[in-house]
CSV table of C-alpha atoms in Angstrom, one decimal:
chain,number,residue,atom,x,y,z
A,427,MET,CA,3.0,2.2,1.2
A,428,THR,CA,-1.6,0.3,1.5
A,429,VAL,CA,-6.2,-1.8,2.3
A,430,LYS,CA,-5.5,-2.8,5.4
A,431,VAL,CA,-5.3,-4.2,4.9
A,432,SER,CA,-4.5,-1.7,2.5
A,433,ARG,CA,-1.1,-0.5,2.1
A,434,ARG,CA,-0.4,0.4,5.3
A,435,THR,CA,-4.2,0.5,6.1
A,436,THR,CA,-7.3,-0.6,7.9
A,437,ALA,CA,-9.4,-0.4,10.9
A,438,THR,CA,-11.7,2.4,11.5
A,439,VAL,CA,-13.9,3.4,8.7
A,440,VAL,CA,-14.0,7.2,8.2
A,441,ALA,CA,-16.4,8.2,5.6
A,442,GLY,CA,-14.3,10.8,3.9
A,443,ALA,CA,-17.0,12.3,1.8
A,444,ALA,CA,-19.3,12.7,4.8
A,445,VAL,CA,-16.6,14.3,6.9
A,446,PHE,CA,-15.9,16.7,4.1
A,447,ALA,CA,-19.5,17.7,3.8
A,448,LEU,CA,-19.9,18.3,7.5
A,449,VAL,CA,-16.9,20.5,7.9
A,450,ALA,CA,-16.7,22.4,4.6
A,451,THR,CA,-16.5,26.1,5.4
A,452,GLY,CA,-14.7,27.7,2.5
A,453,CYS,CA,-12.1,29.4,4.7
A,454,SER,CA,-8.5,29.3,3.7
A,455,SER,CA,-5.1,29.4,5.3
A,456,ASN,CA,-2.2,27.0,5.3
A,457,PRO,CA,0.6,25.7,7.4
A,458,ALA,CA,3.4,26.9,5.2
A,459,GLU,CA,5.5,29.5,7.0
A,460,GLY,CA,7.0,32.5,5.4
A,461,GLY,CA,9.7,34.7,6.9
A,462,GLU,CA,10.2,38.4,6.4
A,463,ASP,CA,13.3,37.7,4.4
A,464,GLY,CA,11.3,35.6,1.9
A,465,ASP,CA,12.4,32.3,3.3
A,466,ILE,CA,9.6,29.7,3.5
A,467,THR,CA,9.0,26.4,5.2
A,468,LEU,CA,7.2,23.7,3.1
A,469,THR,CA,5.5,20.9,5.0
A,470,VAL,CA,5.4,17.3,3.6
A,471,ALA,CA,2.8,14.9,5.1
A,472,THR,CA,3.2,11.2,4.5
A,473,PHE,CA,2.3,7.9,6.3
A,474,ASN,CA,4.2,4.7,7.1
A,475,ASP,CA,7.5,4.9,5.3
A,476,PHE,CA,8.0,6.7,2.0
A,477,GLY,CA,11.8,6.7,2.3
A,478,TYR,CA,12.0,10.4,2.6
A,479,THR,CA,15.0,10.8,4.9
A,480,PRO,CA,16.4,14.0,6.4
A,481,GLU,CA,19.4,13.6,4.0
A,482,LEU,CA,17.0,13.6,1.0
A,483,PHE,CA,15.3,16.8,2.1
A,484,ALA,CA,18.6,18.4,2.9
A,485,GLU,CA,19.7,17.7,-0.6
A,486,TYR,CA,16.7,19.6,-1.9
A,487,GLU,CA,17.2,22.4,0.6
A,488,ALA,CA,20.8,22.8,-0.5
A,489,SER,CA,19.8,23.3,-4.1
A,490,HIS,CA,16.9,25.6,-3.2
A,491,PRO,CA,18.2,28.3,-0.9
A,492,GLY,CA,15.5,29.9,1.3
A,493,ILE,CA,13.4,26.7,1.5
A,494,THR,CA,13.2,24.6,4.6
A,495,ILE,CA,11.2,21.3,4.6
A,496,LYS,CA,9.2,20.0,7.6
A,497,HIS,CA,8.1,16.3,7.4
A,498,ASN,CA,5.0,15.1,9.3
A,499,LYS,CA,4.5,11.4,9.2
A,500,ALA,CA,1.2,9.7,10.2
A,501,ALA,CA,1.4,6.2,11.7
A,502,THR,CA,-1.0,4.6,9.1
A,503,SER,CA,-2.8,5.4,5.9
A,504,ASP,CA,-6.1,5.5,7.8
A,505,ASP,CA,-4.8,8.3,10.0
A,506,ALA,CA,-3.6,10.2,7.0
A,507,ARG,CA,-6.9,9.8,5.2
A,508,ALA,CA,-9.0,11.0,8.2
A,509,ASN,CA,-6.7,14.1,8.5
A,510,TYR,CA,-6.8,14.8,4.8
A,511,PHE,CA,-10.5,14.9,4.4
A,512,THR,CA,-11.2,16.7,7.6
A,513,LYS,CA,-8.8,19.6,6.7
A,514,LEU,CA,-9.7,19.6,3.1
A,515,GLY,CA,-13.3,20.3,4.2
A,516,ALA,CA,-12.2,22.9,6.7
A,517,GLY,CA,-10.2,24.7,4.0
A,518,SER,CA,-7.1,24.9,6.1
A,519,GLY,CA,-4.5,23.0,7.9
A,520,LEU,CA,-3.2,20.6,5.2
A,521,ALA,CA,0.5,20.3,4.5
A,522,ASP,CA,1.9,21.9,1.3
A,523,VAL,CA,2.5,18.4,-0.1
A,524,GLU,CA,0.2,15.6,1.0
A,525,ALA,CA,0.6,11.9,0.3
A,526,VAL,CA,-2.4,9.8,-0.7
A,527,GLU,CA,-2.9,6.0,-0.9
A,528,ILE,CA,-4.3,4.5,-4.0
A,529,ASP,CA,-7.2,2.8,-2.1
A,530,TRP,CA,-8.8,6.2,-1.1
A,531,PHE,CA,-7.5,8.2,-4.1
A,532,ALA,CA,-10.9,7.9,-5.9
A,533,GLU,CA,-12.6,9.6,-2.9
A,534,LEU,CA,-10.2,12.5,-3.2
A,535,LEU,CA,-10.7,12.8,-7.0
A,536,GLN,CA,-14.2,14.1,-6.3
A,537,TYR,CA,-12.7,17.2,-4.9
A,538,SER,CA,-10.1,17.9,-7.6
A,539,ASP,CA,-11.1,21.6,-7.6
A,540,LYS,CA,-9.5,21.8,-4.2
A,541,LEU,CA,-6.2,20.6,-5.5
A,542,THR,CA,-3.4,22.2,-7.6
A,543,ASP,CA,-3.2,21.2,-11.3
A,544,LEU,CA,0.2,19.5,-11.5
A,545,SER,CA,0.4,19.2,-15.2
A,546,SER,CA,3.8,20.1,-16.5
A,547,ASP,CA,6.1,19.4,-19.5
A,548,SER,CA,8.7,18.1,-17.1
A,549,VAL,CA,6.5,15.1,-16.1
A,550,ASP,CA,5.1,14.1,-19.4
A,551,GLY,CA,5.5,10.3,-19.9
A,552,ARG,CA,7.0,9.9,-16.4
A,553,TRP,CA,4.6,7.2,-15.1
A,554,LEU,CA,2.8,4.0,-16.1
A,555,ASP,CA,-0.3,4.9,-18.2
A,556,TRP,CA,-2.7,3.5,-15.6
A,557,LYS,CA,-1.0,5.2,-12.7
A,558,GLU,CA,-1.2,8.6,-14.4
A,559,ALA,CA,-4.8,8.0,-15.7
A,560,ALA,CA,-6.0,7.3,-12.2
A,561,ALA,CA,-4.6,10.7,-11.1
A,562,THR,CA,-6.3,12.7,-13.9
A,563,ASP,CA,-9.8,14.1,-13.4
A,564,ALA,CA,-12.6,14.3,-16.0
A,565,ASP,CA,-11.4,17.7,-17.2
A,566,GLY,CA,-7.9,16.4,-17.8
A,567,LYS,CA,-6.4,18.0,-14.8
A,568,LEU,CA,-3.4,16.1,-13.2
A,569,ILE,CA,-4.0,16.2,-9.5
A,570,ALA,CA,-1.2,14.0,-8.2
A,571,TYR,CA,2.3,12.7,-8.9
A,572,GLY,CA,2.8,9.0,-8.6
A,573,THR,CA,5.4,7.7,-6.1
A,574,ASP,CA,5.3,3.9,-6.1
A,575,ILE,CA,3.3,0.8,-6.9
A,576,GLY,CA,3.2,-2.5,-5.0
A,577,PRO,CA,4.0,-5.6,-7.1
A,578,GLU,CA,3.9,-8.6,-4.9
A,579,ALA,CA,6.2,-11.5,-4.2
A,580,ILE,CA,6.3,-14.0,-1.3
A,581,CYS,CA,8.6,-13.2,1.7
A,582,TYR,CA,9.5,-16.2,3.8
A,583,ARG,CA,11.6,-17.2,6.8
A,584,SER,CA,14.3,-19.6,5.4
A,585,ASP,CA,15.3,-20.7,8.9
A,586,LEU,CA,11.7,-21.9,9.6
A,587,PHE,CA,11.5,-23.5,6.2
A,588,ALA,CA,14.7,-25.5,7.0
A,589,ALA,CA,13.4,-26.6,10.4
A,590,ALA,CA,10.2,-27.9,8.7
A,591,GLY,CA,12.1,-29.8,6.0
A,592,LEU,CA,11.2,-27.4,3.2
A,593,PRO,CA,13.7,-26.0,0.7
A,594,THR,CA,15.3,-22.7,1.6
A,595,ASP,CA,16.9,-21.5,-1.6
A,596,ARG,CA,14.8,-18.7,-3.1
A,597,THR,CA,14.7,-20.3,-6.5
A,598,GLU,CA,13.6,-23.6,-5.1
A,599,VAL,CA,11.0,-21.9,-2.9
A,600,ALA,CA,9.6,-20.1,-6.0
A,601,ALA,CA,9.3,-23.4,-7.8
A,602,LEU,CA,7.6,-24.9,-4.7
A,603,LEU,CA,5.0,-22.1,-4.6
A,604,GLU,CA,4.4,-21.8,-8.3
A,605,GLY,CA,0.7,-22.2,-9.0
A,606,ASP,CA,-2.6,-21.1,-7.7
A,607,TRP,CA,-3.8,-20.2,-4.2
A,608,ASP,CA,-4.7,-23.8,-3.5
A,609,ASN,CA,-1.1,-24.8,-4.0
A,610,TYR,CA,0.1,-22.0,-1.7
A,611,PHE,CA,-2.2,-23.2,1.0
A,612,SER,CA,-1.4,-26.8,0.4
A,613,VAL,CA,2.4,-26.2,1.0
A,614,GLY,CA,1.3,-24.3,4.1
A,615,GLU,CA,-0.4,-27.5,5.4
A,616,GLN,CA,2.9,-29.4,4.8
A,617,PHE,CA,4.7,-26.7,6.7
A,618,THR,CA,2.4,-26.5,9.7
A,619,ALA,CA,2.4,-30.3,10.0
A,620,ALA,CA,6.1,-30.0,10.9
A,621,SER,CA,6.3,-26.6,12.7
A,622,ASP,CA,4.7,-24.7,15.6
A,623,SER,CA,4.8,-21.5,13.5
A,624,ALA,CA,1.8,-20.4,11.4
A,625,TRP,CA,2.1,-20.4,7.6
A,626,PHE,CA,0.9,-16.8,7.0
A,627,ASP,CA,0.5,-13.7,9.1
A,628,ALA,CA,-3.0,-12.5,8.6
A,629,SER,CA,-6.2,-13.7,6.9
A,630,GLY,CA,-7.0,-10.1,6.1
A,631,ALA,CA,-3.9,-9.9,4.0
A,632,MET,CA,-4.9,-13.1,2.1
A,633,ILE,CA,-8.2,-11.8,1.0
A,634,GLN,CA,-6.7,-8.6,-0.1
A,635,GLY,CA,-4.2,-10.5,-2.2
A,636,ILE,CA,-6.8,-12.6,-3.8
A,637,LEU,CA,-9.2,-9.7,-4.6
A,638,ASN,CA,-6.3,-7.6,-6.0
A,639,GLN,CA,-6.2,-10.1,-8.9
A,640,GLU,CA,-9.8,-9.3,-9.9
A,641,GLU,CA,-11.0,-6.4,-12.1
A,642,GLU,CA,-14.3,-5.9,-10.3
A,643,THR,CA,-14.7,-6.8,-6.6
A,644,LEU,CA,-16.4,-4.4,-4.3
A,645,GLU,CA,-17.8,-2.0,-6.9
A,646,SER,CA,-18.9,-2.3,-10.5
A,647,LYS,CA,-17.7,0.1,-13.1
A,648,ASP,CA,-21.2,1.6,-13.3
A,649,GLY,CA,-20.9,2.7,-9.7
A,650,GLU,CA,-22.9,0.1,-7.9
A,651,VAL,CA,-21.6,-1.5,-4.7
A,652,ILE,CA,-21.6,-5.3,-5.4
A,653,ALA,CA,-19.5,-6.5,-2.5
A,654,THR,CA,-22.2,-8.6,-0.9
A,655,THR,CA,-23.6,-10.1,-4.2
A,656,ASN,CA,-20.4,-10.6,-6.2
A,657,PRO,CA,-19.5,-14.3,-6.0
A,658,VAL,CA,-15.8,-13.4,-6.4
A,659,VAL,CA,-15.9,-11.7,-2.9
A,660,LYS,CA,-17.9,-14.5,-1.2
A,661,ASP,CA,-15.6,-17.2,-2.7
A,662,ALA,CA,-12.5,-15.4,-1.5
A,663,TYR,CA,-14.0,-14.9,2.0
A,664,GLU,CA,-14.9,-18.6,2.3
A,665,GLN,CA,-11.5,-19.8,0.8
A,666,VAL,CA,-9.5,-17.8,3.3
A,667,LEU,CA,-11.5,-18.7,6.4
A,668,ALA,CA,-11.6,-22.4,5.4
A,669,VAL,CA,-7.8,-22.5,5.8
A,670,SER,CA,-7.2,-19.9,8.5
A,671,PRO,CA,-7.7,-22.2,11.6
A,672,GLU,CA,-4.7,-24.2,10.5
A,673,LEU,CA,-2.5,-21.7,8.6
A,674,SER,CA,-3.1,-18.3,10.0
A,675,ALA,CA,-1.2,-16.6,12.8
A,676,HIS,CA,-4.5,-14.9,13.6
A,677,PHE,CA,-3.1,-11.3,13.6
A,678,THR,CA,-4.6,-8.1,12.4
A,679,GLN,CA,-2.1,-6.3,10.2
A,680,TRP,CA,-0.4,-3.3,11.8
A,681,SER,CA,-1.2,-4.5,15.3
A,682,ASP,CA,1.5,-4.8,18.0
A,683,ASP,CA,1.3,-8.6,17.8
A,684,TRP,CA,1.7,-8.5,14.0
A,685,ASN,CA,4.8,-6.3,14.3
A,686,ALA,CA,6.3,-8.6,16.9
A,687,GLY,CA,5.6,-11.7,14.8
A,688,PHE,CA,8.3,-10.7,12.2
A,689,ALA,CA,11.0,-11.4,14.8
A,690,ASN,CA,9.5,-14.1,17.1
A,691,GLY,CA,8.8,-16.7,14.4
A,692,ALA,CA,5.0,-16.5,14.6
A,693,PHE,CA,4.6,-17.0,10.9
A,694,ALA,CA,6.8,-18.3,8.0
A,695,THR,CA,5.4,-16.5,4.9
A,696,MET,CA,3.6,-13.4,3.9
A,697,LEU,CA,2.3,-11.7,0.8
A,698,CYS,CA,5.0,-9.2,0.1
A,699,PRO,CA,4.5,-6.0,-1.9
A,700,SER,CA,7.8,-4.3,-2.4
A,701,TRP,CA,7.0,-1.6,0.2
A,702,MET,CA,6.8,-4.4,2.8
A,703,LEU,CA,10.6,-4.9,2.8
A,704,GLY,CA,11.3,-1.9,4.9
A,705,ILE,CA,8.6,-2.9,7.4
A,706,ILE,CA,10.0,-6.5,7.8
A,707,GLU,CA,13.5,-5.2,8.2
A,708,GLY,CA,12.4,-2.5,10.7
A,709,ASN,CA,10.5,-5.0,12.8
A,710,ALA,CA,13.1,-7.8,12.8
A,711,ALA,CA,16.5,-6.2,12.4
A,712,GLU,CA,18.3,-9.0,14.3
A,713,VAL,CA,16.6,-11.9,12.4
A,714,THR,CA,18.8,-13.4,9.6
A,715,GLY,CA,16.3,-15.8,8.0
A,716,TRP,CA,14.0,-13.5,5.9
A,717,ASP,CA,14.3,-14.0,2.1
A,718,ILE,CA,12.1,-13.3,-1.0
A,719,ALA,CA,10.8,-15.7,-3.6
A,720,ASN,CA,10.1,-14.4,-7.1
A,721,VAL,CA,6.6,-15.9,-7.2
A,722,PHE,CA,3.0,-15.1,-6.3
A,723,PRO,CA,0.0,-17.3,-6.1
A,724,ASN,CA,-2.1,-17.3,-9.3
A,725,GLY,CA,0.3,-15.0,-11.2
A,726,GLY,CA,0.9,-11.3,-10.4
A,727,GLY,CA,-0.8,-8.9,-8.1
A,728,ASN,CA,-0.4,-5.2,-7.0
A,729,TRP,CA,-1.1,-4.1,-3.5
A,730,GLY,CA,-1.0,-0.4,-2.8
A,731,GLY,CA,1.0,2.5,-4.2
A,732,SER,CA,0.7,6.1,-3.5
A,733,TYR,CA,0.7,9.7,-4.8
A,734,LEU,CA,1.8,13.2,-3.8
A,735,THR,CA,-0.8,16.0,-4.1
A,736,VAL,CA,-0.6,19.8,-3.6
A,737,PRO,CA,-3.7,21.2,-1.9
A,738,ALA,CA,-4.8,24.5,-3.4
A,739,GLN,CA,-5.4,25.9,0.1
A,740,GLY,CA,-1.6,26.3,0.5
A,741,ALA,CA,0.1,29.7,0.2
A,742,HIS,CA,3.1,28.4,-1.7
A,743,THR,CA,1.6,26.0,-4.2
A,744,GLU,CA,4.2,26.7,-7.0
A,745,GLU,CA,7.1,25.9,-4.6
A,746,ALA,CA,5.2,22.8,-3.3
A,747,LYS,CA,4.6,21.6,-6.9
A,748,GLU,CA,8.3,21.9,-7.7
A,749,LEU,CA,9.1,19.9,-4.5
A,750,ALA,CA,6.6,17.2,-5.4
A,751,ASP,CA,8.0,17.0,-8.9
A,752,TRP,CA,11.5,16.6,-7.5
A,753,LEU,CA,10.5,13.9,-5.0
A,754,THR,CA,8.8,11.8,-7.7
A,755,ALA,CA,11.5,12.2,-10.3
A,756,PRO,CA,13.3,8.9,-11.2
A,757,GLU,CA,16.5,9.8,-9.3
A,758,GLN,CA,14.7,10.3,-6.0
A,759,GLN,CA,12.4,7.3,-6.5
A,760,LEU,CA,15.4,5.1,-7.1
A,761,THR,CA,16.8,6.4,-3.8
A,762,THR,CA,13.6,5.6,-1.9
A,763,PHE,CA,13.5,2.1,-3.4
A,764,VAL,CA,17.0,1.4,-2.0
A,765,GLN,CA,15.8,2.9,1.3
A,766,THR,CA,12.5,1.2,1.8
A,767,GLY,CA,11.7,-1.1,-1.2
A,768,ASN,CA,9.0,1.2,-2.5
A,769,PHE,CA,9.0,0.1,-6.2
A,770,PRO,CA,8.9,3.2,-8.5
A,771,SER,CA,5.9,3.9,-10.7
A,772,GLN,CA,8.2,5.8,-13.0
A,773,LEU,CA,8.2,4.0,-16.4
A,774,ASP,CA,11.9,4.6,-17.4
A,775,LEU,CA,13.1,3.1,-14.1
A,776,GLN,CA,11.2,-0.2,-14.1
A,777,THR,CA,13.6,-2.1,-16.3
A,778,SER,CA,16.7,0.1,-16.0
A,779,GLU,CA,20.0,-1.6,-15.0
A,780,GLU,CA,20.3,1.0,-12.1
A,781,LEU,CA,17.2,-0.6,-10.6
A,782,THR,CA,17.5,-4.3,-11.6
A,783,SER,CA,21.0,-4.5,-10.3
A,784,ILE,CA,20.0,-3.5,-6.8
A,785,THR,CA,20.3,-6.2,-4.1
A,786,ARG,CA,19.3,-6.0,-0.4
A,787,PRO,CA,21.7,-7.5,2.1
A,788,TYR,CA,19.2,-8.0,4.9
A,789,PHE,CA,17.2,-10.5,2.6
A,790,ASN,CA,20.3,-12.7,2.0
A,791,ASP,CA,21.4,-10.4,-0.7
A,792,ALA,CA,18.2,-11.0,-2.7
A,793,PRO,CA,18.2,-9.2,-6.1
A,794,THR,CA,15.2,-7.1,-5.1
A,795,GLY,CA,15.5,-4.9,-8.2
A,796,GLN,CA,15.2,-7.8,-10.6
A,797,ILE,CA,12.6,-9.6,-8.5
A,798,PHE,CA,10.2,-6.7,-8.2
A,799,SER,CA,10.7,-5.7,-11.8
A,800,ASP,CA,9.6,-9.2,-12.7
A,801,ARG,CA,6.7,-9.1,-10.3
A,802,ALA,CA,5.6,-5.7,-11.8
A,803,THR,CA,5.6,-7.3,-15.3
A,804,ALA,CA,3.4,-10.1,-13.9
A,805,VAL,CA,0.6,-7.7,-12.9
A,806,THR,CA,-2.1,-7.9,-15.5
A,807,VAL,CA,-5.1,-6.6,-13.6
A,808,ALA,CA,-5.8,-3.2,-12.1
A,809,PRO,CA,-8.8,-3.6,-9.8
A,810,TYR,CA,-11.5,-1.0,-10.2
A,811,LYS,CA,-11.7,1.2,-7.1
A,812,SER,CA,-14.2,4.1,-6.8
A,813,VAL,CA,-15.4,6.2,-3.9
A,814,LYS,CA,-16.9,3.4,-1.8
A,815,TYR,CA,-13.9,1.1,-2.1
A,816,PHE,CA,-12.1,2.0,1.0
A,817,PRO,CA,-15.0,1.9,3.5
A,818,VAL,CA,-16.4,-1.3,2.0
A,819,MET,CA,-12.9,-3.0,2.1
A,820,SER,CA,-12.5,-1.9,5.7
A,821,THR,CA,-15.9,-3.4,6.5
A,822,LEU,CA,-14.8,-6.7,4.8
A,823,GLN,CA,-11.6,-6.7,6.8
A,824,ASP,CA,-13.7,-6.3,10.0
A,825,ALA,CA,-15.7,-9.4,8.9
A,826,ILE,CA,-12.5,-11.4,8.6
A,827,THR,CA,-11.2,-10.1,11.9
A,828,ARG,CA,-14.3,-11.2,13.8
A,829,VAL,CA,-13.8,-14.8,12.7
A,830,ASP,CA,-10.0,-15.2,12.4
A,831,VAL,CA,-8.6,-12.8,15.1
A,832,ASP,CA,-11.3,-12.1,17.7
A,833,LYS,CA,-13.2,-15.3,17.2
A,834,THR,CA,-16.4,-13.7,18.2
A,835,GLN,CA,-18.5,-14.9,15.3
A,836,SER,CA,-18.7,-17.8,12.9
A,837,ALA,CA,-18.0,-17.2,9.2
A,838,ASP,CA,-21.7,-17.3,8.4
A,839,GLU,CA,-22.6,-14.9,11.2
A,840,SER,CA,-19.9,-12.5,10.3
A,841,TRP,CA,-20.9,-12.5,6.6
A,842,LYS,CA,-24.4,-11.6,7.5
A,843,GLN,CA,-23.1,-8.7,9.6
A,844,PHE,CA,-20.9,-7.7,6.7
A,845,GLU,CA,-24.0,-7.5,4.5
A,846,ALA,CA,-25.8,-5.3,7.0
A,847,ASP,CA,-22.7,-3.1,7.5
A,848,VAL,CA,-22.3,-2.5,3.8
A,849,ALA,CA,-26.0,-1.7,3.5
A,850,ALA,CA,-25.6,0.9,6.3
A,851,LEU,CA,-22.8,2.6,4.4
A,852,GLY,CA,-25.5,3.8,2.0
């Protein structure tokens, strides 16, 4: 699932650390329910779409008599983040298994003593090294199990391409878009000259895609916030806003207009992490033109990815740990990839025939397993994200929105406000 433009993110900045400090009480209780006969109910909290269907939970319940699973799903990652930090600080109220997005994971890592150690022989070597390292605290405690990563391709409307005189075959489209961001935007200018539709959905998504290809963007590895002084950030901001008047659909991701745009032809392309497939299909079930090109501007990029954690405040942490282990095992992650497109972070699955042979009928039978396996291989940079990443990225997204969506400020005015807003974060 993602910063919102994060996977599945953005909007209101909630300073998680501050919320935690304000409400910390040290009390404890938990939402797990235990019956007199020893039966228990485990709650699983996620956001957006992790692909955890009632059938999947029923399979686990059938093999674990006495356990019932209750699934709570937040609308966005932002909502899940606010809930997580508030209840972590309160010492009660969190689900037995809680999902966390990569963009605010570093914030949570500060409170690893509030989480169950998930180390186990059964999970040794399960994940990509960088995925597991990010979930390990300074004492070597594994505090989360990886679910997915977000290797990116380009999703496009082949019917809109045809109407504008562009190729529609996914191999030809990949060749057309091969190259850097300037080439992607240049093809967009060709498209908009022949179409009433926009080239891409949201400028916020574009800057997210560009910055996800850089190692240091908003924070330096020594802990300093460099967002307003790092030329990489300013260049990306100016590059996106220079083309947005002609190429952008002027949407904020996750808005109602953005959701409607998948079906009404408002835009022809979008940056497409694997988890976006289920969102496209869900928002445009009757549209037959969506397809996927095995290409991404300037090489590879990863957007989003999530983890499952087990808060220590729960009454059934051992049972919750076992459930989280099962949900993130290769077999179940393969099932969720088929369901939603969430690409597994499990090492053995990434190039397996079981995965690479998967196709998706909705996207003109695109070989999604092979495409996103290739896109994962193309990812060469894991951007550094620490405790200030999420609030600073949300502030940057606000700056883009003021210019591209709301049109209340010029690019220069909005950048100056961005500088002030970042300074105010402390």
